[in-house]
Amino acid sequence: MNPLFLGLDLSTQGLKAVLVQEDCAIVHESAVYFDRDLSHYGTTNGAIRGLEGEVTSPVEMWLEAYDLLMTRMKAAGVDFSAISAISGDGQQHGSVYWSHDAEPLLANLDALKNLSSQLSPKAFSSQKAPIWQDSSTTRECRELEDAVGGAQALADISGSRAYERFTGSQISRIRRINRTAYDATSRVSLVSSFMPSLFLGKIAPIEISDASGMNLMEILSCKWDDELIRACGGPELRAKLGPEPVAGGTSLGTVSPYWVERWGFSPHCIVAPFTGDNPATVVALSFPGDALLSLGTSTTYLLSIPPSLTPPKRFTTSHLLAHPTTAPDAQIAMLCYKNGALAREQVRDRYADGHWSKYNDLVETAPPGCNGHMGLYFPLPEIIPPGVKGEFFYQTSDPTTPLRLAESEVPSGLHPRMILESQFLSIRSRITAILPANSPPLSRLVVSGGSSGNQTIRQLAADLFDMKVYISATKEAAAMGGALLARFAWWKATEAPHGSFEEMCSGVDAEAFGMKCVAIPNPDAVLAYSKLVGSYVACEGAVVDACGMGGV
Ligand code: XUL
């Protein structure tokens, strides 16, 4: 039987599966969307917003998504017995709180029943999982930075200064506001380690690349840091985190009898660590010299870089992550924005009657630079610059001193182009700071995520970044990265001698990754944008001042 590899992606808005053959050609895809398919949980775009910036998702919804996804795959004729290994990815930073009943419940799942009815609510000490959109932990962030000697000191240890969504501060807040739940927690999982736990029938360790998004791991050694652990959750947090983080592409064991009996999986099917959605995208799409622009619910800009000898400087507001397969020889530099696709959709709905075709026409009719108008849109409290919220419009004829405008003073047809320009200029203004001197020069911009299918957006990215834009044949990049991690774990477990991830990929059908150039920079637009970076920086500074957030 030809082996198959399953990659699962638990993103903000849905759970997706990609099944690939040994040559990495995709043979099946399925998806469950939370708002549409599991509407009884009442989520909006997969999340529930509470008070004080709290944003969570119901853990039971994720379990039910697993049940439904498996049902859909079976109905589509997937032969589960042919799956040799499983891996995947989850939205980064989100955390699941297991109760003391969790391990026995996971180990004794009844194959006649679904996951959600057996695990929810008893296996969890909190029924809601804080996710990456949460911004309720400002107090905990300051306390954590103070505990270790400041923001830069924390970045030196963990790869990032404190961020509201990072899991250490999330754990710290739960300990402060709900001590009973914290004490009733046997283990804390990331979304990415919650997922394989269900397959293994026991709680899985956390993976190194996703652990980099917690402010709890020492970024160079990829080991838990006791000082950070104590600051976030007291000494008892050490046991709740489980063993030291593990590298991607290793084997955690095989699927539990539940999966064999209920769905017909092979008892030899390997479960490999799952990683974060952004590292998984890097695994699927990045070759040396590529920059990745992931245009999903969040916008992320990712660079696979040689190991950094100096930690990221605070002013860059970037993150350094361990690489899932290539640590310690490579790391990932990342910029992450909360206001990505959803902010663009709001602009589309308000100014383009909810139609992408009209939106694109408006973008194409406006000139680069929108006749000296700039608009910055932050419907959710932003990550870069930290905490800013609202909409801000400027006239930029004097690039150093932007003049604030009311919305009514901006021609309404300019908004679709203005939001793209400011979102991309924010990234462009930070690239030099996050690209280490020993990196290969950037040659291609690979775009992925929902908005990467939009040709108008691709062309604007080519012009603004002055780079040729490529897309991959792989539509679901994160889930594909998961399938590759599954294949890597299987390859290492079955073939000797074991090679590197890159060696494994050299044996893979290039068609599966086929990169296609979809946009070439237009020299006139490139020139216009190179002059706008300074104006953008001045506008962003004005927004930070207007929000009273202080310097970044
Ligand atoms: C990365 C981040 C988001 C989530 C959801 O730091 O918060 O990109 O991973 O995609």
Coordinates of C-alpha atoms and ligand atoms in Angstrom, one line a residue:
M1 CA 0.0 0.0 0.0
N2 CA 1.3 3.5 -0.9
P3 CA 1.9 5.5 2.3
L4 CA -0.1 8.7 2.9
F5 CA 0.7 11.6 5.2
L6 CA -1.9 13.7 7.0
G7 CA -1.4 17.4 7.8
L8 CA -4.0 19.1 9.9
D9 CA -4.2 22.9 10.4
L10 CA -6.3 24.3 13.3
S11 CA -6.4 28.0 12.3
T12 CA -8.5 30.8 13.8
Q13 CA -11.5 30.2 11.6
G14 CA -11.4 26.5 10.8
L15 CA -9.8 23.1 10.8
K16 CA -8.3 21.8 7.6
A17 CA -6.8 18.5 6.4
V18 CA -4.4 17.9 3.6
L19 CA -3.5 14.3 2.7
V20 CA -0.4 13.8 0.5
Q21 CA 1.3 10.8 -1.1
E22 CA 5.0 10.0 -0.7
D23 CA 5.9 12.4 -3.6
C24 CA 3.9 15.1 -1.7
A25 CA 1.1 15.3 -4.4
I26 CA -2.2 16.2 -2.6
V27 CA -4.8 13.4 -2.8
H28 CA -7.4 14.9 -0.5
E29 CA -8.4 18.1 1.3
S30 CA -11.3 18.6 3.7
A31 CA -12.3 21.5 6.0
V32 CA -14.6 22.5 8.8
Y33 CA -15.4 26.2 9.3
F34 CA -16.3 27.2 12.9
D35 CA -18.8 30.0 12.3
R36 CA -20.6 28.1 9.5
D37 CA -20.4 24.4 10.4
L38 CA -20.4 24.7 14.2
S39 CA -22.6 27.9 14.5
H40 CA -24.0 26.7 17.9
Y41 CA -20.8 27.9 19.6
G42 CA -21.7 31.5 18.6
T43 CA -18.2 32.4 17.4
T44 CA -17.4 35.3 15.1
N45 CA -14.5 34.5 12.8
G46 CA -13.8 31.5 15.1
A47 CA -13.5 33.5 18.3
I48 CA -15.5 34.9 21.2
R49 CA -14.7 38.4 22.5
G50 CA -15.0 39.1 26.2
L51 CA -14.3 42.1 28.4
E52 CA -10.9 43.9 28.7
G53 CA -9.5 42.6 25.4
E54 CA -10.1 38.9 26.2
V55 CA -10.5 36.7 23.1
T56 CA -11.0 33.0 23.4
S57 CA -12.3 30.0 21.5
P58 CA -14.3 27.1 23.1
V59 CA -12.2 24.0 23.4
E60 CA -15.2 21.8 22.8
M61 CA -15.7 23.5 19.4
W62 CA -12.2 22.3 18.4
L63 CA -13.0 18.8 19.5
E64 CA -16.3 18.8 17.6
A65 CA -14.4 20.1 14.6
Y66 CA -12.1 17.0 14.8
D67 CA -15.2 14.7 15.0
L68 CA -16.8 16.4 12.0
L69 CA -13.6 16.5 9.9
M70 CA -13.1 12.8 10.3
T71 CA -16.7 12.2 9.4
R72 CA -16.3 14.3 6.2
M73 CA -13.0 12.6 5.3
K74 CA -14.6 9.1 5.7
A75 CA -17.6 10.2 3.6
A76 CA -15.2 11.3 0.9
G77 CA -13.7 7.8 0.8
V78 CA -10.4 8.4 2.6
D79 CA -8.7 5.2 3.5
F80 CA -7.4 5.9 7.0
S81 CA -5.4 2.7 7.1
A82 CA -3.1 4.0 4.4
I83 CA -2.0 7.0 6.6
S84 CA 1.6 6.3 7.8
A85 CA 2.1 9.5 9.8
I86 CA 0.2 12.6 11.1
S87 CA 1.4 16.0 11.9
G88 CA 0.1 19.6 11.5
D89 CA 0.0 23.0 13.0
G90 CA -2.1 25.3 15.1
Q91 CA -2.6 29.0 15.4
Q92 CA 0.3 30.2 17.5
H93 CA 0.2 31.1 21.2
G94 CA -3.3 29.8 22.0
S95 CA -3.4 27.6 25.2
V96 CA -5.5 24.7 26.4
Y97 CA -5.8 23.9 30.2
W98 CA -6.1 20.2 30.9
S99 CA -7.6 19.0 34.2
H100 CA -6.2 16.2 36.4
D101 CA -8.8 13.8 34.7
A102 CA -7.4 14.5 31.3
E103 CA -4.7 11.7 31.0
P104 CA -7.1 8.8 32.1
L105 CA -9.8 10.2 29.8
L106 CA -7.5 10.4 26.8
A107 CA -6.0 7.0 27.5
N108 CA -9.4 5.3 27.7
L109 CA -11.4 6.8 24.9
D110 CA -14.4 4.7 23.9
A111 CA -14.4 4.1 20.1
L112 CA -18.2 4.1 20.0
K113 CA -18.4 7.7 21.1
N114 CA -17.1 11.0 19.6
L115 CA -14.2 13.0 21.1
S116 CA -16.3 16.0 22.2
S117 CA -18.8 14.1 24.4
Q118 CA -16.0 12.2 26.1
L119 CA -13.5 14.9 26.8
S120 CA -15.7 18.0 27.3
P121 CA -16.0 19.4 29.9
K122 CA -14.2 17.0 32.3
A123 CA -10.8 16.9 30.6
F124 CA -10.3 20.6 31.0
S125 CA -9.9 23.0 33.9
S126 CA -10.9 25.9 31.6
Q127 CA -13.5 25.4 28.9
K128 CA -12.2 28.4 26.9
A129 CA -8.8 28.7 25.3
P130 CA -7.2 32.2 25.1
I131 CA -6.1 32.7 21.4
W132 CA -3.6 34.9 19.6
Q133 CA -6.0 37.8 19.2
D134 CA -6.3 38.3 23.0
S135 CA -4.9 41.6 24.3
S136 CA -6.0 41.3 28.0
T137 CA -2.5 40.8 29.5
T138 CA -0.8 44.1 29.4
R139 CA -0.3 44.1 33.1
E140 CA 1.2 40.6 33.0
C141 CA 3.5 41.6 30.2
R142 CA 5.0 44.6 32.2
E143 CA 5.4 42.3 35.2
L144 CA 7.2 39.7 33.2
E145 CA 9.6 42.3 31.6
D146 CA 10.2 43.8 35.0
A147 CA 11.0 40.4 36.6
V148 CA 13.8 39.8 34.2
G149 CA 15.3 43.3 33.8
G150 CA 13.3 44.8 31.0
A151 CA 12.0 44.2 27.5
Q152 CA 15.4 43.8 25.8
A153 CA 16.5 41.3 28.5
L154 CA 13.4 39.2 27.9
A155 CA 14.0 39.3 24.1
D156 CA 17.6 38.3 24.7
I157 CA 16.4 35.2 26.6
S158 CA 13.2 34.2 24.8
G159 CA 13.5 35.7 21.3
S160 CA 10.7 38.3 21.9
R161 CA 9.9 41.0 24.3
A162 CA 6.6 40.5 26.2
Y163 CA 3.5 40.4 24.0
E164 CA -0.1 40.2 25.2
R165 CA -0.9 37.1 23.1
F166 CA 2.3 35.1 24.1
T167 CA 1.4 32.2 26.3
G168 CA 3.5 33.0 29.4
S169 CA 1.5 36.2 30.1
Q170 CA -1.8 34.3 29.3
I171 CA -1.0 31.7 31.9
S172 CA 0.0 34.4 34.3
R173 CA -3.4 36.1 33.9
I174 CA -5.4 32.9 34.4
R175 CA -3.4 32.3 37.6
R176 CA -4.3 35.8 38.8
I177 CA -8.0 35.9 37.9
N178 CA -8.9 32.3 38.3
R179 CA -6.6 30.6 40.8
T180 CA -9.0 27.6 41.2
A181 CA -8.8 26.8 37.5
Y182 CA -5.0 27.2 37.6
D183 CA -4.6 24.9 40.5
A184 CA -6.9 22.4 38.8
T185 CA -4.7 22.4 35.7
S186 CA -2.5 19.3 35.3
R187 CA -0.9 20.4 32.0
V188 CA -1.0 23.4 29.7
S189 CA -0.9 22.7 25.9
L190 CA -0.5 25.0 23.0
V191 CA -3.1 24.5 20.3
S192 CA -0.3 22.7 18.4
S193 CA 0.4 20.3 21.2
F194 CA -3.3 19.8 22.1
M195 CA -3.9 18.5 18.6
P196 CA -1.4 15.5 18.6
S197 CA -2.5 14.7 22.2
L198 CA -5.9 13.6 20.8
F199 CA -4.2 11.2 18.4
L200 CA -1.7 9.9 21.0
G201 CA -4.2 9.3 23.8
K202 CA -1.8 11.2 26.1
I203 CA -0.7 14.8 26.5
A204 CA 2.0 15.6 23.9
P205 CA 5.1 17.7 24.5
I206 CA 5.3 21.2 23.1
E207 CA 7.3 21.7 19.9
I208 CA 10.3 24.0 19.9
S209 CA 9.3 26.4 17.2
D210 CA 5.8 27.0 18.6
A211 CA 7.3 27.1 22.1
S212 CA 9.2 30.2 20.9
G213 CA 5.9 32.0 21.0
M214 CA 5.4 31.7 24.8
N215 CA 8.1 33.9 26.4
L216 CA 9.0 30.8 28.4
M217 CA 11.7 29.0 26.4
E218 CA 15.4 30.0 26.1
I219 CA 15.6 30.6 22.4
L220 CA 19.1 29.4 21.8
S221 CA 19.1 26.2 23.8
C222 CA 15.3 25.5 23.1
K223 CA 14.9 24.5 26.8
W224 CA 12.4 25.9 29.3
D225 CA 13.8 28.8 31.3
D226 CA 13.2 28.5 35.0
E227 CA 13.3 32.3 35.7
L228 CA 10.6 32.9 33.1
I229 CA 8.5 30.0 34.3
R230 CA 8.6 31.2 37.9
A231 CA 7.7 34.8 36.8
C232 CA 4.7 33.6 34.8
G233 CA 3.2 30.7 36.8
G234 CA 5.3 30.1 40.0
P235 CA 7.5 27.1 40.3
E236 CA 4.5 24.8 39.8
L237 CA 4.3 25.8 36.2
R238 CA 7.4 23.7 35.4
A239 CA 5.4 20.5 35.8
K240 CA 2.3 21.9 34.0
L241 CA 4.4 22.5 30.9
G242 CA 5.5 18.9 30.6
P243 CA 8.9 17.8 29.3
E244 CA 11.4 20.0 27.4
P245 CA 10.2 21.1 24.0
V246 CA 10.8 18.7 21.1
A247 CA 12.0 19.3 17.5
G248 CA 9.6 18.8 14.6
G249 CA 9.7 15.7 12.5
T250 CA 10.4 13.4 15.5
S251 CA 8.1 10.5 16.4
L252 CA 6.0 11.0 19.5
G253 CA 4.5 7.5 19.3
T254 CA 1.7 5.9 17.4
V255 CA -2.1 6.6 17.3
S256 CA -4.1 5.3 20.3
P257 CA -6.5 2.3 19.9
Y258 CA -9.4 4.8 19.7
W259 CA -8.3 5.8 16.2
V260 CA -7.7 2.3 15.1
E261 CA -11.1 1.0 16.2
R262 CA -13.2 4.0 15.4
W263 CA -11.7 5.2 12.1
G264 CA -9.6 2.3 10.9
F265 CA -6.1 3.9 11.3
S266 CA -3.2 1.6 11.2
P267 CA -1.9 0.9 14.7
H268 CA 1.6 1.8 13.3
C269 CA 0.6 5.3 12.2
I270 CA 3.2 7.7 13.6
V271 CA 2.2 10.9 15.4
A272 CA 4.8 13.7 15.0
P273 CA 4.9 17.0 16.9
F274 CA 2.6 19.7 15.4
T275 CA 4.0 23.2 15.1
G276 CA 2.6 26.8 14.8
D277 CA 0.9 27.9 11.6
N278 CA 3.7 30.3 10.7
P279 CA 6.6 27.9 11.1
A280 CA 4.6 25.3 9.2
T281 CA 4.2 27.8 6.3
V282 CA 8.0 28.3 6.4
V283 CA 8.5 24.5 6.2
A284 CA 6.2 24.2 3.2
L285 CA 7.2 27.3 1.2
S286 CA 10.6 28.7 2.1
F287 CA 13.8 28.2 0.3
P288 CA 17.0 30.2 1.2
G289 CA 16.6 33.8 0.0
D290 CA 12.8 33.7 0.0
A291 CA 10.7 36.2 2.0
L292 CA 7.2 34.9 2.9
L293 CA 4.2 37.1 3.2
S294 CA 1.2 35.2 4.7
L295 CA -2.0 37.1 4.1
G296 CA -4.4 35.2 6.4
T297 CA -6.5 36.4 9.3
S298 CA -3.2 37.8 10.6
T299 CA -0.6 39.2 8.3
T300 CA 2.8 37.7 8.9
Y301 CA 6.2 38.3 7.2
L302 CA 8.6 35.4 7.7
L303 CA 12.3 35.0 6.9
S304 CA 14.2 31.8 7.4
I305 CA 17.5 33.1 8.6
P306 CA 20.9 31.8 9.7
P307 CA 21.2 31.5 13.5
S308 CA 21.3 35.0 15.0
L309 CA 24.2 35.7 17.3
T310 CA 22.5 38.9 18.5
P311 CA 18.9 38.9 19.8
P312 CA 16.3 41.0 18.0
K313 CA 16.3 44.7 19.2
R314 CA 13.2 45.8 20.8
F315 CA 12.4 48.6 18.4
T316 CA 12.0 46.1 15.6
T317 CA 9.0 44.5 17.3
S318 CA 9.9 41.3 15.6
H319 CA 10.1 37.7 16.9
L320 CA 12.8 35.2 16.7
L321 CA 11.6 31.6 16.5
A322 CA 13.4 28.3 16.6
H323 CA 13.2 26.5 13.2
P324 CA 11.0 23.3 13.5
T325 CA 13.3 21.1 11.5
T326 CA 16.6 22.9 11.1
A327 CA 17.4 24.3 14.6
P328 CA 20.0 25.2 15.6
D329 CA 21.3 25.9 12.1
A330 CA 18.4 28.2 11.2
Q331 CA 15.9 30.4 12.9
I332 CA 12.8 32.2 11.7
A333 CA 12.4 36.0 12.0
M334 CA 8.8 37.1 12.1
L335 CA 6.6 40.2 12.0
C336 CA 3.0 39.6 13.0
Y337 CA 0.0 41.9 12.6
K338 CA -3.4 41.3 14.1
N339 CA -5.3 43.5 11.6
G340 CA -4.9 41.5 8.3
A341 CA -7.7 40.0 6.3
L342 CA -10.5 41.0 8.6
A343 CA -9.5 44.7 8.4
R344 CA -9.3 44.5 4.6
E345 CA -12.8 42.9 4.5
Q346 CA -14.2 45.7 6.6
V347 CA -12.8 48.2 4.1
R348 CA -14.2 46.2 1.2
D349 CA -17.7 46.1 2.9
R350 CA -17.7 49.8 3.6
Y351 CA -16.3 51.3 0.5
A352 CA -16.7 48.6 -2.2
D353 CA -20.2 47.3 -1.5
G354 CA -18.7 44.0 -0.2
H355 CA -17.4 42.9 -3.6
W356 CA -13.7 42.1 -4.3
S357 CA -14.2 43.0 -8.0
K358 CA -15.2 46.5 -7.1
Y359 CA -12.4 46.7 -4.4
N360 CA -9.8 45.6 -7.0
D361 CA -11.1 48.2 -9.5
L362 CA -10.8 51.0 -6.9
V363 CA -7.2 49.8 -6.0
E364 CA -6.3 49.9 -9.7
T365 CA -7.8 53.3 -10.4
A366 CA -5.9 55.0 -7.6
P367 CA -2.2 55.9 -8.1
P368 CA 0.6 54.6 -5.9
G369 CA 0.6 56.8 -2.9
C370 CA -3.1 57.7 -3.3
N371 CA -2.4 61.4 -4.2
G372 CA -0.7 62.1 -0.9
H373 CA -3.2 60.3 1.3
M374 CA -2.3 57.6 3.8
G375 CA -4.7 55.5 6.0
L376 CA -3.8 53.2 8.9
Y377 CA -6.6 50.8 10.0
F378 CA -6.6 49.0 13.3
P379 CA -10.1 47.7 14.1
L380 CA -8.4 45.3 16.7
P381 CA -5.7 46.5 19.1
E382 CA -2.6 46.0 17.0
I383 CA 0.6 44.1 17.7
I384 CA 2.8 46.4 15.6
P385 CA 2.8 49.2 16.8
P386 CA 1.7 47.7 20.1
G387 CA -1.8 48.5 21.3
V388 CA -2.8 51.1 18.7
K389 CA -6.5 51.0 17.9
G390 CA -8.8 52.9 15.5
E391 CA -8.5 54.5 12.0
F392 CA -6.2 57.3 11.2
F393 CA -6.0 59.3 7.9
Y394 CA -3.3 61.7 6.9
Q395 CA -2.3 64.1 4.1
T396 CA 1.4 63.4 3.5
S397 CA 2.5 66.2 1.2
D398 CA 5.1 67.1 3.8
P399 CA 6.5 63.7 4.5
T400 CA 8.0 64.5 7.9
T401 CA 4.8 66.2 9.3
P402 CA 1.7 64.4 8.3
L403 CA -1.5 66.3 8.6
R404 CA -4.4 64.4 10.3
L405 CA -7.6 64.3 8.2
A406 CA -11.2 63.3 9.1
E407 CA -12.6 60.4 7.3
S408 CA -14.9 62.8 5.4
E409 CA -11.9 64.6 4.0
V410 CA -10.6 61.4 2.3
P411 CA -12.1 60.5 -1.1
S412 CA -13.9 57.2 -0.3
G413 CA -12.6 55.3 -3.3
L414 CA -9.0 55.6 -2.0
H415 CA -9.5 53.4 1.1
P416 CA -9.1 50.0 -0.6
R417 CA -5.6 51.0 -1.9
M418 CA -4.7 53.0 1.3
I419 CA -5.1 49.9 3.6
L420 CA -2.9 47.7 1.4
E421 CA -0.3 50.4 1.1
S422 CA -0.1 51.1 4.9
Q423 CA -0.1 47.4 5.8
F424 CA 2.8 46.6 3.4
L425 CA 4.7 49.8 4.1
S426 CA 4.7 48.9 7.8
I427 CA 6.5 45.6 6.9
R428 CA 8.8 47.3 4.4
S429 CA 10.0 49.9 6.9
R430 CA 11.1 47.0 9.2
I431 CA 12.8 44.6 6.8
T432 CA 16.4 45.9 7.2
A433 CA 16.1 45.6 11.0
I434 CA 15.1 42.0 11.0
L435 CA 17.4 40.7 8.2
P436 CA 20.8 39.6 9.7
A437 CA 23.9 40.7 7.9
N438 CA 24.8 37.0 7.3
S439 CA 21.5 36.3 5.5
P440 CA 21.4 35.6 1.7
P441 CA 20.0 38.5 -0.2
L442 CA 16.2 38.3 -0.6
S443 CA 15.3 37.2 -4.1
R444 CA 11.6 36.2 -4.1
L445 CA 8.5 37.2 -2.3
V446 CA 6.3 34.1 -1.8
V447 CA 2.7 35.0 -0.9
S448 CA 0.3 32.6 0.8
G449 CA -3.0 32.7 2.7
G450 CA -6.5 33.8 1.6
S451 CA -5.7 37.2 0.0
S452 CA -2.7 35.8 -2.0
G453 CA -5.3 34.6 -4.6
N454 CA -6.0 38.3 -5.4
Q455 CA -4.0 39.4 -8.4
T456 CA -4.4 43.1 -7.6
I457 CA -3.0 42.5 -4.1
R458 CA -0.1 40.5 -5.6
Q459 CA 0.8 43.3 -8.0
L460 CA 0.7 45.9 -5.2
A461 CA 3.0 43.7 -3.1
A462 CA 5.5 43.3 -6.1
D463 CA 5.5 47.1 -6.6
L464 CA 5.8 48.0 -2.9
F465 CA 8.4 45.5 -1.9
D466 CA 10.2 45.8 -5.3
M467 CA 10.4 42.0 -5.6
K468 CA 9.0 39.4 -8.0
V469 CA 6.0 37.8 -6.3
Y470 CA 5.5 34.0 -6.4
I471 CA 2.7 31.7 -5.3
S472 CA 3.1 28.0 -4.6
A473 CA 1.0 25.2 -6.1
T474 CA 0.2 24.4 -2.5
K475 CA -2.9 26.4 -1.5
E476 CA -3.1 25.3 2.1
A477 CA 0.5 26.1 3.0
A478 CA 0.3 25.5 6.7
A479 CA -1.5 22.2 6.5
M480 CA 1.0 21.2 3.7
G481 CA 3.9 22.0 6.1
G482 CA 2.2 19.7 8.6
A483 CA 2.0 16.9 6.0
L484 CA 5.7 17.4 5.2
L485 CA 6.5 17.2 8.9
A486 CA 4.6 13.9 9.1
R487 CA 6.5 12.6 6.1
F488 CA 9.8 13.7 7.6
A489 CA 9.0 11.8 10.9
W490 CA 8.1 8.7 8.9
W491 CA 11.2 8.9 6.7
K492 CA 13.4 9.2 9.8
A493 CA 11.7 6.3 11.5
T494 CA 11.8 4.0 8.5
E495 CA 14.9 4.8 6.5
A496 CA 18.5 4.6 7.5
P497 CA 20.7 6.5 7.6
H498 CA 18.5 9.5 8.5
G499 CA 19.1 12.7 6.6
S500 CA 18.1 16.3 7.0
F501 CA 14.7 17.7 6.1
E502 CA 16.3 19.3 3.1
E503 CA 17.6 15.9 1.9
M504 CA 14.2 14.4 2.3
C505 CA 12.7 17.2 0.2
S506 CA 15.2 16.7 -2.6
G507 CA 13.5 13.4 -3.2
V508 CA 10.1 15.0 -3.5
D509 CA 8.3 15.8 -6.7
A510 CA 9.1 19.5 -7.5
E511 CA 5.7 19.9 -9.0
A512 CA 4.1 19.6 -5.6
F513 CA 5.9 22.8 -4.5
G514 CA 5.9 24.4 -8.0
M515 CA 6.5 28.1 -7.5
K516 CA 4.9 30.4 -10.2
C517 CA 5.8 34.0 -10.7
V518 CA 2.6 36.0 -10.6
A519 CA 3.7 39.6 -10.5
I520 CA 6.7 41.6 -11.6
P521 CA 7.5 45.1 -10.1
N522 CA 6.5 48.1 -12.2
P523 CA 9.5 50.5 -12.1
D524 CA 7.4 53.7 -11.8
A525 CA 5.4 52.3 -8.9
V526 CA 8.6 51.0 -7.2
L527 CA 10.1 54.5 -7.4
A528 CA 6.9 56.0 -5.9
Y529 CA 6.9 53.6 -3.0
S530 CA 10.6 53.9 -2.2
K531 CA 9.8 57.6 -1.5
L532 CA 6.8 56.7 0.7
V533 CA 8.6 54.7 3.4
G534 CA 9.6 57.9 5.3
S535 CA 6.0 59.2 5.1
Y536 CA 4.6 56.0 6.5
V537 CA 7.1 56.0 9.4
A538 CA 6.0 59.6 10.2
C539 CA 2.3 58.6 10.0
E540 CA 2.8 55.6 12.2
G541 CA 4.6 57.8 14.8
A542 CA 1.6 60.1 14.7
V543 CA -0.7 57.2 15.4
V544 CA 1.4 56.0 18.3
D545 CA 1.3 59.5 19.8
A546 CA -2.5 59.9 19.1
C547 CA -3.1 56.6 21.0
G548 CA -0.8 57.7 23.8
M549 CA 1.2 54.4 23.5
G550 CA 4.6 56.0 23.7
G551 CA 7.5 55.0 21.4
V552 CA 8.0 51.6 19.9
Ligands
XUL1 C1 1.8 34.8 15.1 C2 0.3 35.0 15.4 C3 -0.7 34.7 14.3 C4 -1.3 33.3 14.7 C5 -2.6 33.0 13.9 O1 2.6 35.3 16.2 O2 -0.1 35.5 16.4 O3 -0.1 34.7 13.1 O4 -0.4 32.3 14.6 O5 -2.3 32.8 12.6

